[in-house]
Coordinates of C-alpha atoms in Angstrom, one line a residue:
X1 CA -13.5 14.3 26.2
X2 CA -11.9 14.5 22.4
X3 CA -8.6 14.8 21.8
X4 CA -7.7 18.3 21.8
X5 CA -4.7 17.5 19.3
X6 CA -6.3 14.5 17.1
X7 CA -4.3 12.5 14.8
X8 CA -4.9 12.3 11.3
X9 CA -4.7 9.1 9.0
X10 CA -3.4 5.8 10.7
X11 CA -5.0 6.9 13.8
X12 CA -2.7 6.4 17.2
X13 CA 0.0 5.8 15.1
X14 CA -1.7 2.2 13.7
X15 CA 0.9 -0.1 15.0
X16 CA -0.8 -3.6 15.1
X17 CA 0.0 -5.5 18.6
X18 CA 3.3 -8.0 18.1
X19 CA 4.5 -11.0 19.6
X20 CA 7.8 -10.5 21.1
X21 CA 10.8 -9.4 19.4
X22 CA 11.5 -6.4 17.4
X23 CA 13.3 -5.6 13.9
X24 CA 17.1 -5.8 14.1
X25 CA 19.2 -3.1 11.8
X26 CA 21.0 -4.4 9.8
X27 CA 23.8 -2.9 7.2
X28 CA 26.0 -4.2 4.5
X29 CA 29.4 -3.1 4.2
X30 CA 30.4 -1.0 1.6
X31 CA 32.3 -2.0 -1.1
X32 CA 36.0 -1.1 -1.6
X33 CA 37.0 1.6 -4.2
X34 CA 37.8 0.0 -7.3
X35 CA 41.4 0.9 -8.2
X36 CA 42.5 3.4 -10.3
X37 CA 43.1 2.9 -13.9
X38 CA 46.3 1.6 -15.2
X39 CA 48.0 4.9 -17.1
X40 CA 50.2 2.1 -19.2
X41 CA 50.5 3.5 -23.4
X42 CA 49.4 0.4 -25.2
X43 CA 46.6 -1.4 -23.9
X44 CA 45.7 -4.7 -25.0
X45 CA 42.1 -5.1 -26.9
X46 CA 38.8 -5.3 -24.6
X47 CA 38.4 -9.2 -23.9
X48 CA 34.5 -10.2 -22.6
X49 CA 34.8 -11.7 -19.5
X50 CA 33.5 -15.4 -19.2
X51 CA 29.7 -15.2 -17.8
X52 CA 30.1 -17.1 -14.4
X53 CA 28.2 -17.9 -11.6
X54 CA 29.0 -14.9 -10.0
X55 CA 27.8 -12.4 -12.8
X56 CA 25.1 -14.2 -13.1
X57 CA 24.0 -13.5 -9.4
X58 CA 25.1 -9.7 -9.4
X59 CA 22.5 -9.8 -12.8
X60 CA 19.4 -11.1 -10.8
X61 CA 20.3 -8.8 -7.9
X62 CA 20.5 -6.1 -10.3
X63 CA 17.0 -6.8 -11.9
X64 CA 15.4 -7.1 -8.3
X65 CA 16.8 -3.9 -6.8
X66 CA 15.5 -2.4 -10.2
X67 CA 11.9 -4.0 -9.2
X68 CA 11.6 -6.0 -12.3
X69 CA 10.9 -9.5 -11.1
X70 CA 8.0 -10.0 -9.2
X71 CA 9.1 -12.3 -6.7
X72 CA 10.6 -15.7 -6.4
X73 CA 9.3 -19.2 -5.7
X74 CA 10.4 -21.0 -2.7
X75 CA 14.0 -21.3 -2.3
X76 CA 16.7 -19.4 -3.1
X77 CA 18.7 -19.3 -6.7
X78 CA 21.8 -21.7 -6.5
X79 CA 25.2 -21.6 -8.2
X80 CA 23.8 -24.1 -10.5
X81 CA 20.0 -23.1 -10.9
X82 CA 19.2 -21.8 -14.5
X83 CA 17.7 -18.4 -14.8
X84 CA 13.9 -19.2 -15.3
X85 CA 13.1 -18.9 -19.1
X86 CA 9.3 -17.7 -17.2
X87 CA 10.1 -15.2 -15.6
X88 CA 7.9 -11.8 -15.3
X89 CA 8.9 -9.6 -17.8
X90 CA 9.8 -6.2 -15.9
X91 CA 6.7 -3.9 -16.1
X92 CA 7.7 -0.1 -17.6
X93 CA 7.3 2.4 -15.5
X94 CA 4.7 4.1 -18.2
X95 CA 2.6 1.1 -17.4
X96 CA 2.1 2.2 -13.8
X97 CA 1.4 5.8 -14.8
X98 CA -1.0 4.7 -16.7
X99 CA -2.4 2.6 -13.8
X100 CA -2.2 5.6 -11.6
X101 CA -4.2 7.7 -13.6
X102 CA -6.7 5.4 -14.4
X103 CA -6.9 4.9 -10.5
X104 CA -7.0 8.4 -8.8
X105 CA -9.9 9.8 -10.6
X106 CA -11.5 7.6 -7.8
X107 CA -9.9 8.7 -5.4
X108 CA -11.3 11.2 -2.8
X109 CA -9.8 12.6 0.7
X110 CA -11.7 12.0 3.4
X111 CA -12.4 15.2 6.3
X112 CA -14.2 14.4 9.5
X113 CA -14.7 15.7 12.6
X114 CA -11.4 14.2 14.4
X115 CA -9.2 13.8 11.5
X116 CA -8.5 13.1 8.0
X117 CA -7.7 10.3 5.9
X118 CA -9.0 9.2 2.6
X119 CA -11.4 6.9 0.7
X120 CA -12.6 5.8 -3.1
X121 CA -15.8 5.1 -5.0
X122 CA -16.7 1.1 -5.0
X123 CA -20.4 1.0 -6.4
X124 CA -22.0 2.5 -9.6
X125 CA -24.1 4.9 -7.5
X126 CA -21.3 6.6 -5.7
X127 CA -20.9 5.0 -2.4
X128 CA -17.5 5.4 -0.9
X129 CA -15.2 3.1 1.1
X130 CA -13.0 4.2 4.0
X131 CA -11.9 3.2 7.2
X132 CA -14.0 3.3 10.2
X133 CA -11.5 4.9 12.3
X134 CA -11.0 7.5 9.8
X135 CA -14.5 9.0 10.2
X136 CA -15.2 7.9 14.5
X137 CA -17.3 10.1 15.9
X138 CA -19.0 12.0 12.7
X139 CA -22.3 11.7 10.8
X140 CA -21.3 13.7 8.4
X141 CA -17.8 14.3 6.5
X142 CA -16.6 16.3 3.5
X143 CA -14.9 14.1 0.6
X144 CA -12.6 16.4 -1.9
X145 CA -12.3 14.6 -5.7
X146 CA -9.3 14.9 -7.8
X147 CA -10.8 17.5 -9.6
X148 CA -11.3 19.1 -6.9
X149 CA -14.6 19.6 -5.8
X150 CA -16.0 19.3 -2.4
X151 CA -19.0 17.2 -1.9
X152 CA -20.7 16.4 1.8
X153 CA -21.0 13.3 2.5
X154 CA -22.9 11.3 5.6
X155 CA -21.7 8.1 7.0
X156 CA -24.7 5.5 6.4
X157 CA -22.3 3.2 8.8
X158 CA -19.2 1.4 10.0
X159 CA -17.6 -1.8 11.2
X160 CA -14.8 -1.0 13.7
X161 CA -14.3 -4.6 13.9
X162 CA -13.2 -4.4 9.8
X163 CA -12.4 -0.9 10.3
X164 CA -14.6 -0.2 7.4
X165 CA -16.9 2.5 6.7
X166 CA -19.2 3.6 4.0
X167 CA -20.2 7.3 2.9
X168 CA -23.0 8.6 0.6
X169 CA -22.3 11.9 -0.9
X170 CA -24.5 14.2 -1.4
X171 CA -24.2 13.4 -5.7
X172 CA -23.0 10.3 -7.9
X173 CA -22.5 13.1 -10.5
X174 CA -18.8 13.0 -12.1
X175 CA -18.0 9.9 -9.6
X176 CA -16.4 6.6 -10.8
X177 CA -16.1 3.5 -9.1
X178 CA -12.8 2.0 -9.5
X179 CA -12.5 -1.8 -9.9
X180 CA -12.3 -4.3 -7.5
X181 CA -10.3 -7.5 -7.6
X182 CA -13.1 -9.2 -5.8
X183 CA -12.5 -12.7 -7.6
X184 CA -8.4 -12.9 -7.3
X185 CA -6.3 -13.1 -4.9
X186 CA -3.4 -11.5 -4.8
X187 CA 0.1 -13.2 -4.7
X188 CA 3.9 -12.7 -2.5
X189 CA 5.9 -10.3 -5.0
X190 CA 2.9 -8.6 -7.0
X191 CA 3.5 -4.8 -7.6
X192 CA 1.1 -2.2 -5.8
X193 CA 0.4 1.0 -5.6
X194 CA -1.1 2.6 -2.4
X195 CA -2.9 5.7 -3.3
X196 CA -4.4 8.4 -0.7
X197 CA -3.5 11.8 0.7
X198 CA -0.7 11.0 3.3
X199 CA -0.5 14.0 5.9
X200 CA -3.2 15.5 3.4
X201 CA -1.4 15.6 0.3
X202 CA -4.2 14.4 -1.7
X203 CA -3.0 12.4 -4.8
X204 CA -0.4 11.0 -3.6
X205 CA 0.9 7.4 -5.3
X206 CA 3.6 5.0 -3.6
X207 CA 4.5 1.5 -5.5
X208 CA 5.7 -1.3 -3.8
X209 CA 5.0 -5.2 -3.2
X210 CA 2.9 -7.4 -1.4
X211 CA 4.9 -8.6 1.0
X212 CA 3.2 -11.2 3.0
X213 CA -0.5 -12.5 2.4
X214 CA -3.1 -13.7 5.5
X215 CA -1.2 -11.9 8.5
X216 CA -2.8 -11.7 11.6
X217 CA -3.0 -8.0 12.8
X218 CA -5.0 -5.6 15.5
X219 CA -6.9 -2.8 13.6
X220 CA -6.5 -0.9 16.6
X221 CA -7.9 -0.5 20.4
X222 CA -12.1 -0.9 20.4
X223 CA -11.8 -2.5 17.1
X224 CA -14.8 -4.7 18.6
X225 CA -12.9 -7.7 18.3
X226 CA -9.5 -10.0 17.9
X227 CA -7.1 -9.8 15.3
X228 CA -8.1 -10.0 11.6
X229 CA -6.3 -11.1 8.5
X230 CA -4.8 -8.3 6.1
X231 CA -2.6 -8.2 3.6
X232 CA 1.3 -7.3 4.6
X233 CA 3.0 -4.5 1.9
X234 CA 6.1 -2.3 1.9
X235 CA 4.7 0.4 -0.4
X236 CA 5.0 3.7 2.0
X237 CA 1.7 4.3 3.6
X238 CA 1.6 7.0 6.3
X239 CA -1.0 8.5 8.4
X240 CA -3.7 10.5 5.9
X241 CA -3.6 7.1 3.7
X242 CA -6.1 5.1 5.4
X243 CA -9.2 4.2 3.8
X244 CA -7.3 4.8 0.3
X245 CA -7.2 1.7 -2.0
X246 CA -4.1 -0.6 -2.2
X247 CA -4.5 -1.7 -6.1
X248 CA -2.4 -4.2 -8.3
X249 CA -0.2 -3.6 -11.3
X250 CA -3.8 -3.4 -13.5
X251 CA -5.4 -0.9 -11.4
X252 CA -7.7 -3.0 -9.6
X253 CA -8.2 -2.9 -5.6
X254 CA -6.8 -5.6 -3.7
X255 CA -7.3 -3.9 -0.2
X256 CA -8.2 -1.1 1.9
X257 CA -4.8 0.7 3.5
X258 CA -5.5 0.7 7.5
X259 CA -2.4 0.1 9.5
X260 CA 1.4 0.8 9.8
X261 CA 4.1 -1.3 11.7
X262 CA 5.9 1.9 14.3
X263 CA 9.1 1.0 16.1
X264 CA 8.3 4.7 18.1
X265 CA 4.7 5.0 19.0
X266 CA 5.1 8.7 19.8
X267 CA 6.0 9.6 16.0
X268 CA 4.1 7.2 13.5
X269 CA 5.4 6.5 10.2
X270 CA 6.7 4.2 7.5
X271 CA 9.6 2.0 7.6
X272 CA 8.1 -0.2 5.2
X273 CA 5.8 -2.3 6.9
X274 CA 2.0 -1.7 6.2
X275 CA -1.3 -3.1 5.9
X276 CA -4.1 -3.6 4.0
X277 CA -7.4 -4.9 4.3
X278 CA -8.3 -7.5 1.7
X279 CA -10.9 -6.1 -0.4
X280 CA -13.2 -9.2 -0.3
X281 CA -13.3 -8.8 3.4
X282 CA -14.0 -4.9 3.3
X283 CA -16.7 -5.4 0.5
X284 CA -18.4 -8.0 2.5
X285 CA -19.0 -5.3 5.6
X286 CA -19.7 -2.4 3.1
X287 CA -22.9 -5.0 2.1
X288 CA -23.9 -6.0 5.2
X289 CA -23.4 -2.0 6.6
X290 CA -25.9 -0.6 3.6
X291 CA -28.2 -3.6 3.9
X292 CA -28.5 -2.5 7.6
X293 CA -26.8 -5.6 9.2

Protein backbone atom coordinates (compact mmCIF):
# COMPACT_ATOMS: atom_id res chain seq x y z
CA UNK A 1 0.00 0.00 0.00
CA UNK A 2 1.94 3.59 -0.85
CA UNK A 3 2.62 5.89 1.51
CA UNK A 4 -0.21 8.12 1.95
CA UNK A 5 2.22 11.07 3.08
CA UNK A 6 5.52 10.20 0.75
CA UNK A 7 8.68 11.92 1.32
CA UNK A 8 10.30 13.91 -1.08
CA UNK A 9 14.19 13.99 -1.97
CA UNK A 10 16.53 11.90 0.38
CA UNK A 11 13.86 9.46 0.73
CA UNK A 12 13.21 8.15 4.61
CA UNK A 13 15.30 10.71 5.67
CA UNK A 14 18.64 8.94 3.89
CA UNK A 15 20.60 8.31 6.98
CA UNK A 16 23.18 5.62 5.94
CA UNK A 17 23.39 2.73 8.75
CA UNK A 18 26.56 3.61 11.45
CA UNK A 19 28.67 1.69 13.55
CA UNK A 20 28.23 2.74 17.05
CA UNK A 21 28.67 5.98 18.44
CA UNK A 22 27.19 9.22 17.58
CA UNK A 23 28.43 13.02 17.00
CA UNK A 24 29.35 14.75 20.27
CA UNK A 25 28.42 18.80 20.43
CA UNK A 26 30.94 20.51 20.91
CA UNK A 27 31.34 24.48 21.60
CA UNK A 28 34.15 26.91 22.01
CA UNK A 29 34.03 29.47 24.55
CA UNK A 30 33.71 32.84 23.71
CA UNK A 31 36.12 35.18 23.84
CA UNK A 32 36.35 38.01 26.48
CA UNK A 33 35.47 41.59 25.59
CA UNK A 34 38.38 43.40 24.64
CA UNK A 35 38.77 46.36 26.98
CA UNK A 36 37.81 49.58 26.48
CA UNK A 37 39.98 52.20 25.01
CA UNK A 38 42.40 54.10 27.03
CA UNK A 39 40.79 57.92 26.99
CA UNK A 40 44.58 59.23 27.84
CA UNK A 41 45.41 62.92 25.65
CA UNK A 42 48.62 62.09 24.01
CA UNK A 43 48.99 58.82 22.63
CA UNK A 44 52.19 57.47 21.65
CA UNK A 45 52.58 56.63 17.61
CA UNK A 46 51.08 53.19 16.26
CA UNK A 47 54.08 50.61 16.68
CA UNK A 48 53.55 47.13 14.32
CA UNK A 49 53.49 44.46 16.42
CA UNK A 50 56.22 41.72 15.91
CA UNK A 51 54.64 38.82 13.58
CA UNK A 52 54.83 35.76 16.02
CA UNK A 53 53.87 32.43 16.07
CA UNK A 54 50.66 33.22 17.34
CA UNK A 55 49.52 35.82 14.57
CA UNK A 56 50.64 33.66 12.30
CA UNK A 57 48.17 30.85 13.49
CA UNK A 58 45.05 33.27 13.99
CA UNK A 59 46.17 34.24 9.97
CA UNK A 60 45.74 30.55 8.70
CA UNK A 61 42.60 30.18 10.77
CA UNK A 62 41.43 33.26 9.39
CA UNK A 63 42.01 32.07 5.64
CA UNK A 64 40.33 28.63 6.41
CA UNK A 65 37.17 29.95 8.09
CA UNK A 66 37.12 32.29 4.96
CA UNK A 67 37.35 28.95 2.70
CA UNK A 68 40.38 29.91 0.97
CA UNK A 69 42.77 27.03 1.35
CA UNK A 70 41.71 23.90 0.07
CA UNK A 71 42.75 21.63 2.61
CA UNK A 72 45.85 20.62 4.34
CA UNK A 73 48.26 17.63 4.05
CA UNK A 74 48.76 15.29 6.84
CA UNK A 75 49.58 16.82 10.05
CA UNK A 76 48.86 19.76 11.59
CA UNK A 77 50.82 23.31 11.20
CA UNK A 78 53.45 23.66 14.12
CA UNK A 79 54.89 26.70 15.91
CA UNK A 80 57.81 26.24 13.69
CA UNK A 81 56.27 25.07 10.27
CA UNK A 82 56.61 27.75 7.42
CA UNK A 83 53.49 28.78 5.76
CA UNK A 84 53.68 26.71 2.40
CA UNK A 85 54.93 29.08 -0.40
CA UNK A 86 52.26 26.29 -2.61
CA UNK A 87 49.55 26.83 -1.28
CA UNK A 88 46.00 27.18 -3.29
CA UNK A 89 45.45 30.51 -4.08
CA UNK A 90 41.80 31.39 -2.59
CA UNK A 91 39.27 30.97 -5.40
CA UNK A 92 36.85 34.46 -5.83
CA UNK A 93 33.64 33.98 -5.22
CA UNK A 94 32.86 35.29 -9.10
CA UNK A 95 34.70 32.15 -10.10
CA UNK A 96 31.99 29.90 -8.50
CA UNK A 97 29.18 32.07 -10.04
CA UNK A 98 30.47 31.55 -12.93
CA UNK A 99 30.70 27.70 -12.25
CA UNK A 100 27.15 27.81 -11.20
CA UNK A 101 25.85 29.16 -14.15
CA UNK A 102 27.58 27.25 -16.38
CA UNK A 103 26.26 24.19 -14.35
CA UNK A 104 22.49 24.73 -13.77
CA UNK A 105 21.43 25.06 -17.30
CA UNK A 106 21.75 21.18 -16.85
CA UNK A 107 19.99 20.92 -14.29
CA UNK A 108 16.41 19.67 -14.21
CA UNK A 109 13.87 18.76 -11.10
CA UNK A 110 12.76 15.57 -11.15
CA UNK A 111 8.50 14.82 -10.44
CA UNK A 112 7.44 11.21 -9.98
CA UNK A 113 4.70 9.46 -8.73
CA UNK A 114 5.95 9.22 -4.90
CA UNK A 115 8.02 12.18 -4.66
CA UNK A 116 10.39 14.68 -6.01
CA UNK A 117 13.95 15.16 -6.26
CA UNK A 118 16.15 16.16 -9.12
CA UNK A 119 18.50 15.07 -11.85
CA UNK A 120 20.90 16.46 -14.92
CA UNK A 121 21.73 15.74 -18.52
CA UNK A 122 24.95 13.32 -18.92
CA UNK A 123 24.91 12.31 -22.76
CA UNK A 124 24.76 14.33 -25.99
CA UNK A 125 21.25 13.01 -26.68
CA UNK A 126 19.59 14.07 -23.59
CA UNK A 127 19.52 11.22 -21.24
CA UNK A 128 19.19 12.20 -17.67
CA UNK A 129 20.81 10.89 -14.40
CA UNK A 130 18.94 10.69 -11.06
CA UNK A 131 18.57 8.52 -8.29
CA UNK A 132 16.69 5.39 -8.34
CA UNK A 133 14.90 6.11 -5.23
CA UNK A 134 13.85 9.36 -6.46
CA UNK A 135 11.61 7.91 -9.29
CA UNK A 136 10.50 4.03 -7.33
CA UNK A 137 7.53 3.02 -8.46
CA UNK A 138 7.05 5.30 -11.86
CA UNK A 139 7.43 4.65 -15.63
CA UNK A 140 6.96 7.86 -16.35
CA UNK A 141 8.08 11.32 -14.66
CA UNK A 142 7.93 15.04 -15.50
CA UNK A 143 11.55 16.81 -15.57
CA UNK A 144 11.17 20.88 -15.30
CA UNK A 145 14.52 22.79 -17.02
CA UNK A 146 15.87 26.00 -15.76
CA UNK A 147 14.09 27.70 -18.22
CA UNK A 148 11.35 26.38 -17.28
CA UNK A 149 9.80 24.07 -19.45
CA UNK A 150 8.23 20.84 -18.65
CA UNK A 151 9.17 17.93 -20.59
CA UNK A 152 7.86 14.10 -19.82
CA UNK A 153 10.11 11.87 -19.40
CA UNK A 154 9.97 7.73 -19.02
CA UNK A 155 12.40 5.88 -16.97
CA UNK A 156 14.32 3.36 -19.40
CA UNK A 157 15.74 1.87 -15.92
CA UNK A 158 17.34 1.81 -12.52
CA UNK A 159 19.89 0.28 -10.20
CA UNK A 160 18.64 0.49 -6.61
CA UNK A 161 21.81 -1.18 -5.75
CA UNK A 162 23.74 2.24 -7.15
CA UNK A 163 20.59 4.11 -6.58
CA UNK A 164 20.90 5.24 -10.09
CA UNK A 165 18.41 5.87 -12.66
CA UNK A 166 18.16 7.02 -16.12
CA UNK A 167 15.28 9.10 -17.94
CA UNK A 168 14.60 9.79 -21.61
CA UNK A 169 12.59 12.86 -22.25
CA UNK A 170 10.35 13.21 -24.55
CA UNK A 171 13.12 15.88 -26.63
CA UNK A 172 17.01 16.46 -26.61
CA UNK A 173 15.90 19.99 -27.89
CA UNK A 174 17.49 22.96 -25.81
CA UNK A 175 19.18 20.14 -23.39
CA UNK A 176 22.94 20.20 -22.45
CA UNK A 177 24.92 17.68 -20.94
CA UNK A 178 27.08 18.92 -18.26
CA UNK A 179 30.58 17.56 -17.89
CA UNK A 180 31.73 14.71 -16.19
CA UNK A 181 34.94 14.31 -14.27
CA UNK A 182 34.99 10.78 -15.40
CA UNK A 183 39.01 10.58 -15.60
CA UNK A 184 39.86 12.48 -12.03
CA UNK A 185 39.38 11.82 -8.95
CA UNK A 186 38.52 14.08 -6.59
CA UNK A 187 40.77 15.05 -3.51
CA UNK A 188 40.10 15.77 0.75
CA UNK A 189 39.57 19.71 0.79
CA UNK A 190 38.41 20.32 -2.96
CA UNK A 191 35.53 22.94 -3.21
CA UNK A 192 31.95 21.71 -4.43
CA UNK A 193 28.88 22.79 -5.21
CA UNK A 194 25.72 20.60 -4.76
CA UNK A 195 23.12 21.77 -7.11
CA UNK A 196 19.32 20.54 -7.06
CA UNK A 197 15.90 21.63 -5.89
CA UNK A 198 15.98 21.01 -2.06
CA UNK A 199 12.25 20.84 -0.75
CA UNK A 200 11.50 21.87 -4.51
CA UNK A 201 13.27 24.96 -4.83
CA UNK A 202 14.57 24.24 -8.08
CA UNK A 203 17.96 26.00 -8.66
CA UNK A 204 19.16 25.90 -5.71
CA UNK A 205 23.36 26.01 -5.19
CA UNK A 206 25.21 25.07 -1.87
CA UNK A 207 29.32 25.18 -1.80
CA UNK A 208 31.22 23.22 0.42
CA UNK A 209 34.15 20.54 0.53
CA UNK A 210 34.79 17.13 0.00
CA UNK A 211 35.16 15.90 3.13
CA UNK A 212 36.09 12.36 3.16
CA UNK A 213 36.72 10.15 -0.12
CA UNK A 214 35.80 6.07 -0.34
CA UNK A 215 33.32 5.83 2.69
CA UNK A 216 31.35 3.02 3.17
CA UNK A 217 27.58 3.89 3.33
CA UNK A 218 23.85 2.13 2.88
CA UNK A 219 21.88 3.81 0.06
CA UNK A 220 18.97 2.90 1.89
CA UNK A 221 16.57 -0.28 2.78
CA UNK A 222 16.11 -2.73 -0.62
CA UNK A 223 19.06 -1.07 -2.01
CA UNK A 224 19.64 -4.72 -3.49
CA UNK A 225 22.79 -5.04 -1.74
CA UNK A 226 25.62 -4.09 1.03
CA UNK A 227 27.12 -0.88 1.52
CA UNK A 228 28.84 1.03 -1.37
CA UNK A 229 31.55 3.55 -1.56
CA UNK A 230 30.57 7.39 -2.01
CA UNK A 231 32.09 10.32 -1.55
CA UNK A 232 31.69 12.18 2.13
CA UNK A 233 30.82 16.33 1.70
CA UNK A 234 29.55 19.05 4.02
CA UNK A 235 27.97 21.20 1.38
CA UNK A 236 24.09 21.34 2.59
CA UNK A 237 22.16 18.78 0.78
CA UNK A 238 18.54 18.21 1.87
CA UNK A 239 15.75 16.09 0.81
CA UNK A 240 14.58 17.37 -3.05
CA UNK A 241 18.53 17.27 -3.83
CA UNK A 242 18.98 13.81 -4.78
CA UNK A 243 19.87 12.81 -8.12
CA UNK A 244 21.33 16.53 -8.57
CA UNK A 245 25.04 16.65 -9.41
CA UNK A 246 27.87 17.28 -6.83
CA UNK A 247 30.49 19.23 -9.20
CA UNK A 248 34.08 20.63 -8.45
CA UNK A 249 35.41 24.13 -8.43
CA UNK A 250 35.49 23.83 -12.62
CA UNK A 251 32.00 22.80 -12.99
CA UNK A 252 32.51 19.28 -13.67
CA UNK A 253 30.47 16.35 -11.86
CA UNK A 254 32.23 14.39 -9.37
CA UNK A 255 29.08 12.55 -8.00
CA UNK A 256 25.47 12.05 -7.79
CA UNK A 257 23.95 13.56 -4.29
CA UNK A 258 21.93 10.46 -2.61
CA UNK A 259 22.22 10.44 1.11
CA UNK A 260 22.28 12.65 4.35
CA UNK A 261 23.77 11.75 7.80
CA UNK A 262 20.25 12.48 10.43
CA UNK A 263 20.87 12.45 14.15
CA UNK A 264 16.62 12.51 14.26
CA UNK A 265 15.13 10.12 11.85
CA UNK A 266 11.61 11.56 12.22
CA UNK A 267 12.82 15.19 10.73
CA UNK A 268 15.63 14.61 7.99
CA UNK A 269 18.00 17.26 7.27
CA UNK A 270 21.53 18.69 7.09
CA UNK A 271 23.95 19.13 9.66
CA UNK A 272 26.61 18.84 7.34
CA UNK A 273 27.24 15.42 6.67
CA UNK A 274 26.19 14.25 3.04
CA UNK A 275 26.93 11.96 0.27
CA UNK A 276 27.58 11.53 -3.00
CA UNK A 277 27.91 8.92 -5.40
CA UNK A 278 31.17 9.00 -7.36
CA UNK A 279 30.33 9.70 -10.77
CA UNK A 280 32.43 6.89 -12.34
CA UNK A 281 30.43 4.46 -10.42
CA UNK A 282 26.96 6.10 -11.42
CA UNK A 283 28.10 6.33 -15.10
CA UNK A 284 29.12 2.80 -15.14
CA UNK A 285 25.25 1.71 -14.16
CA UNK A 286 23.69 4.47 -16.48
CA UNK A 287 25.73 2.12 -19.34
CA UNK A 288 24.92 -0.99 -18.32
CA UNK A 289 20.96 0.24 -17.54
CA UNK A 290 20.64 1.67 -21.45
CA UNK A 291 22.61 -1.24 -22.83
CA UNK A 292 19.92 -3.36 -21.12
CA UNK A 293 22.17 -5.12 -18.47
Amino acid sequence: MPDPHPRSGLGEPRGPSFLPGRPREHTEPLAPPAPPPSHTTHRPPPTRPPRTHRSLAAAVLAAVLAGGLAGYAAGALGDDDPVPASAPAARAPGDLQAVAARVLPSVVSVRADRGQGSGFVFDERGRILTNAHVVEGSSRVSVELQDGRRLTAEVIGDDPAHDVAVLEPETSRGLRAADLATGTRPAVGDTVLAIGSPLGLSGTVTSGIVSALDRSVRLGEGSGGGPRRALQTDASINPGNSGGPLVDDEGRVIGINTAIATLDQNRGGSIGIGFAIPVGDAVEAARTIIDGG
